[in-house]
Coordinates of C-alpha atoms in Angstrom, one line a residue:
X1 CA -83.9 46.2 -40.3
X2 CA -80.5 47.9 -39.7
X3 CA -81.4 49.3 -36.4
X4 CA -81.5 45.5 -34.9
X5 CA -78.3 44.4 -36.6
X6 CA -75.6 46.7 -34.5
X7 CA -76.7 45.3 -31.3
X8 CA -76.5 41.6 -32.0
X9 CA -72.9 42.4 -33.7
X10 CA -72.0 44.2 -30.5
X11 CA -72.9 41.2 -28.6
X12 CA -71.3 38.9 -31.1
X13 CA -67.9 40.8 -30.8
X14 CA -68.1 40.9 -27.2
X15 CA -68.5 37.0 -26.9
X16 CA -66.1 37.0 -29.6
X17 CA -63.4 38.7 -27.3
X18 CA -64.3 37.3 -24.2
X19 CA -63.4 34.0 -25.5
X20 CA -60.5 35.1 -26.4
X21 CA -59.6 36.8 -23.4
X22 CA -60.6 33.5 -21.2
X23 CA -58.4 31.6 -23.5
X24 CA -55.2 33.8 -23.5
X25 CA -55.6 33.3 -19.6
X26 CA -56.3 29.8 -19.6
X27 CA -52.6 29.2 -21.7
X28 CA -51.1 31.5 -19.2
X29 CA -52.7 29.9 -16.2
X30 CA -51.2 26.4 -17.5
X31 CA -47.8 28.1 -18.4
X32 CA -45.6 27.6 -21.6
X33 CA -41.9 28.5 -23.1
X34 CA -42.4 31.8 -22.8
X35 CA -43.4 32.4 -19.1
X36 CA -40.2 32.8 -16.6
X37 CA -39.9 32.0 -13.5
X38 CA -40.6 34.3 -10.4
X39 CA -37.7 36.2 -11.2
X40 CA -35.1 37.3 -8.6
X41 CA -33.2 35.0 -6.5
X42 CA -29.5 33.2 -7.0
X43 CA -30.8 30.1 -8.2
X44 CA -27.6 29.5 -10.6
X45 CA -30.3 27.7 -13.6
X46 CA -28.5 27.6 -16.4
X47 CA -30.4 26.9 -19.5
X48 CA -30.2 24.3 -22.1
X49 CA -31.9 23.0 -25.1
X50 CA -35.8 22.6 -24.9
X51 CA -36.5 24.9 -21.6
X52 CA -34.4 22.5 -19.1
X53 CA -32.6 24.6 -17.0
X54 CA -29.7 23.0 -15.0
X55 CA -27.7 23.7 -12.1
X56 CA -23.7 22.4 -11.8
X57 CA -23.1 20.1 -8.8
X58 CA -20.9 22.6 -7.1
X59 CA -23.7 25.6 -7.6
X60 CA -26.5 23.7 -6.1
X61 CA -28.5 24.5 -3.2
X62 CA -30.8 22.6 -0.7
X63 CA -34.4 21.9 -1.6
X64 CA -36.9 23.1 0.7
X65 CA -38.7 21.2 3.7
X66 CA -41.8 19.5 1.3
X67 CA -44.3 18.0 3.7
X68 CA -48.1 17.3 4.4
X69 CA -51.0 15.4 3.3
X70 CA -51.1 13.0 0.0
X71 CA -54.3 13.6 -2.1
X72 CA -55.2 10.1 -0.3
X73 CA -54.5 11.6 3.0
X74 CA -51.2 10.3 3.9
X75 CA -48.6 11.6 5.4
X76 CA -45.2 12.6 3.3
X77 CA -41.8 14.3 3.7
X78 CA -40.0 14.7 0.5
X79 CA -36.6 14.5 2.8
X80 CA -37.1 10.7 3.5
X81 CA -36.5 9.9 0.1
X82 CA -32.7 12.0 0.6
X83 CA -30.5 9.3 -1.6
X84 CA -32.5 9.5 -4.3
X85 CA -33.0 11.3 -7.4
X86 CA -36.4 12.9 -7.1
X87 CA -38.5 14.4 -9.6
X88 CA -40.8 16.8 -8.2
X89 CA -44.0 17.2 -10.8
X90 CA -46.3 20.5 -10.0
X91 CA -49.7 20.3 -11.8
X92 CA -53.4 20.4 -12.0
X93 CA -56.5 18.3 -13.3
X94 CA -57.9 21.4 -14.8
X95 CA -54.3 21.9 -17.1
X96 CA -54.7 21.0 -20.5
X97 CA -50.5 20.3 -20.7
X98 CA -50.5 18.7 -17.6
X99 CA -52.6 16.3 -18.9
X100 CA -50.8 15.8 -22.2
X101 CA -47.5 14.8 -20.0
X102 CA -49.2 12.8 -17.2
X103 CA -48.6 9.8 -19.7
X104 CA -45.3 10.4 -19.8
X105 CA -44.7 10.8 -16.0
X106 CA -46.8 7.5 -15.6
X107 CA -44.1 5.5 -17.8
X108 CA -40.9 6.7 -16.9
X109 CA -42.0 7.1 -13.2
X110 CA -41.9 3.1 -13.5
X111 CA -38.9 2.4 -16.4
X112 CA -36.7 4.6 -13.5
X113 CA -37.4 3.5 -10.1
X114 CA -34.8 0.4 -10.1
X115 CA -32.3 3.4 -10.8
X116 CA -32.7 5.0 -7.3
X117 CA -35.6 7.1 -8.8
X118 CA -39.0 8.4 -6.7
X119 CA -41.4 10.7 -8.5
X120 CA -43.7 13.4 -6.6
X121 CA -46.7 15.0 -7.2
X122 CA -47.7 18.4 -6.0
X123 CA -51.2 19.0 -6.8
X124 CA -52.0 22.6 -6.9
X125 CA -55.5 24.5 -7.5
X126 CA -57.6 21.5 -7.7
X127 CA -60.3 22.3 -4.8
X128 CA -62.0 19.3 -4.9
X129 CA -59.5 15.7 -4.7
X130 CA -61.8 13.8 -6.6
X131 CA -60.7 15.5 -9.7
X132 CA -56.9 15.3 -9.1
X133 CA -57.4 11.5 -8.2
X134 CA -59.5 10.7 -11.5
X135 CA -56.8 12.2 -13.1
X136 CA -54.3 10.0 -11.7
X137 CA -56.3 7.1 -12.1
X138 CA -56.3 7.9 -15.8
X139 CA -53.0 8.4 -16.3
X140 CA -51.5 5.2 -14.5
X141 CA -49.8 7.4 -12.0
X142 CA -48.7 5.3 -8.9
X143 CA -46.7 7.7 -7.5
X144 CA -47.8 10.0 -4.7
X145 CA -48.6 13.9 -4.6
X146 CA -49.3 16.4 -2.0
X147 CA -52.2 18.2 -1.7
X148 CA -51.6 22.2 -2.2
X149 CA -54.5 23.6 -3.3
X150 CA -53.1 26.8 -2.6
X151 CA -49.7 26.9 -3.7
X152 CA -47.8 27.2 -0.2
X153 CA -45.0 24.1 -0.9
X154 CA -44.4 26.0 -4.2
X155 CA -43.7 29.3 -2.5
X156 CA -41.0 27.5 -0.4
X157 CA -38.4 26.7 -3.5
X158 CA -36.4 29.7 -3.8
X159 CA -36.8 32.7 -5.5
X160 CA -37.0 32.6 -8.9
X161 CA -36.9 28.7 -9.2
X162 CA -41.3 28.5 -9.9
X163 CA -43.9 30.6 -10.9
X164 CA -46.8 29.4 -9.1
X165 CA -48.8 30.5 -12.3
X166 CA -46.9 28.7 -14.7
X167 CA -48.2 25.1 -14.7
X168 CA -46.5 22.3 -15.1
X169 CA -43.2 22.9 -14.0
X170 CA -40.7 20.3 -12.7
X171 CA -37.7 20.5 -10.4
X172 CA -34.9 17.3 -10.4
X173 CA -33.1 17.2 -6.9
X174 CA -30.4 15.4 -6.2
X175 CA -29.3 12.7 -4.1
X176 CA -28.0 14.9 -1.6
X177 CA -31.0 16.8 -1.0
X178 CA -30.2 19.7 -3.9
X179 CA -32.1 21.5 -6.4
X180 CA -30.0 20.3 -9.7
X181 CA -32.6 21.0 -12.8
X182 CA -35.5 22.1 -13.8
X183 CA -38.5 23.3 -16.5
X184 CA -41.3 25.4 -16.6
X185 CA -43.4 23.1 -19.4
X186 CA -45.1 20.3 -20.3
X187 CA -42.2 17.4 -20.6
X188 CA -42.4 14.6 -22.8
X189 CA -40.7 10.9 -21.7
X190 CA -37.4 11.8 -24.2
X191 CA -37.1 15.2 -22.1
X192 CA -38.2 14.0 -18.9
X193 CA -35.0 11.5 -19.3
X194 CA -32.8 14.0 -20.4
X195 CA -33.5 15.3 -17.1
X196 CA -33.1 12.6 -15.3
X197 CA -30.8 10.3 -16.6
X198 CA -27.2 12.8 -16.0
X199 CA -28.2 12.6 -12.1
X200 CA -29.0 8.8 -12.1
X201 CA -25.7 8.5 -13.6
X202 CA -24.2 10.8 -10.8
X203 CA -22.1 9.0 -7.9

């Protein structure tokens, strides 16, 4: 009978929607080409080719104070590594991309650290460890990663350098202690060296 029909078609395009609406969050949530950066701010980015944004030596400002816990509950300040290049790597276990370039991260983490090269985690929106460290586990990462569940250590970089809701995003600084690149997307290892390597090569 028609007069059963509407109701189950209302519910199906309901369903129908929400799932879309869930998923159009989910891609924002994780982030993407098209999502900017907190906007505002002097930051002097300029970008390049592929969504790798770069800053001239000269332009550069100091990264901020990145401290606290490890996800295994040790202690870690990002300035102790001042001398090197370091890749700072914000992501989630529940991020579909972030798991597509964890593999990535894994490898060239380890092809670059003879070159004066120390990767960081920060691990944000994960409310249970467990997750994050099964996700490192799976990966291969060695490296370690704060634990910001929260987002606070992204909320120090300055303005208009992340968007705490665009995840992954990666800042390069430095060896003096400077903010010199960095992406709002998933990086594969070819990227992930062209962000790199031009600082390794830096004296």
């Amino acid at each position: 009978m028609s007069h059963g029909r509407a109701p189950r078609r209302r519910f199906t395009l309901l369903a129908a929607t929400t799932a879309v609406v869930a998923g159009a969050l989910t891609l924002s949530a994780c982030g993407g080409d098209d999502i900017k950066s907190g906007g505002g701010g002097d930051t002097n980015f300029v970008t390049g080719s592929g969504g790798i944004s770069t800053v001239a030596a000269k332009d550069r400002t100091a990264a901020p104070e990145l401290e606290g816990s490890t996800l295994e509950g040790k202690s870690l300040d990002v300035a102790a590594y001042k001398g090197k290049v370091v890749v700072v790597n914000v992501w989630g276990s529940w991020c579909g991309p972030c798991r597509a370039e964890a593999k990535h991260f894994a490898a060239v983490s380890k092809e670059t650290a003879g070159q004066g090269v120390q990767f960081v985690g920060i691990n944000t929106r994960d409310t249970q460890k467990d997750a994050a460290l099964n996700f490192e586990a799976d990966a291969g990462i060695t490296y370690p990663s704060l634990y910001d569940p929260v987002g606070k250590l992204i909320l120090r970089f300055p303005k208009g350098t992340l968007n705490p809701q665009t995840i992954p995003s990666t800042v390069v600084i430095d060896r003096e202690g400077r903010i010199a690149a960095r992406t709002l997307q998933a990086l594969d290892a070819e990227q992930l060296h062209k962000m790199i390597d031009p600082l390794i090569a830096e004296k």
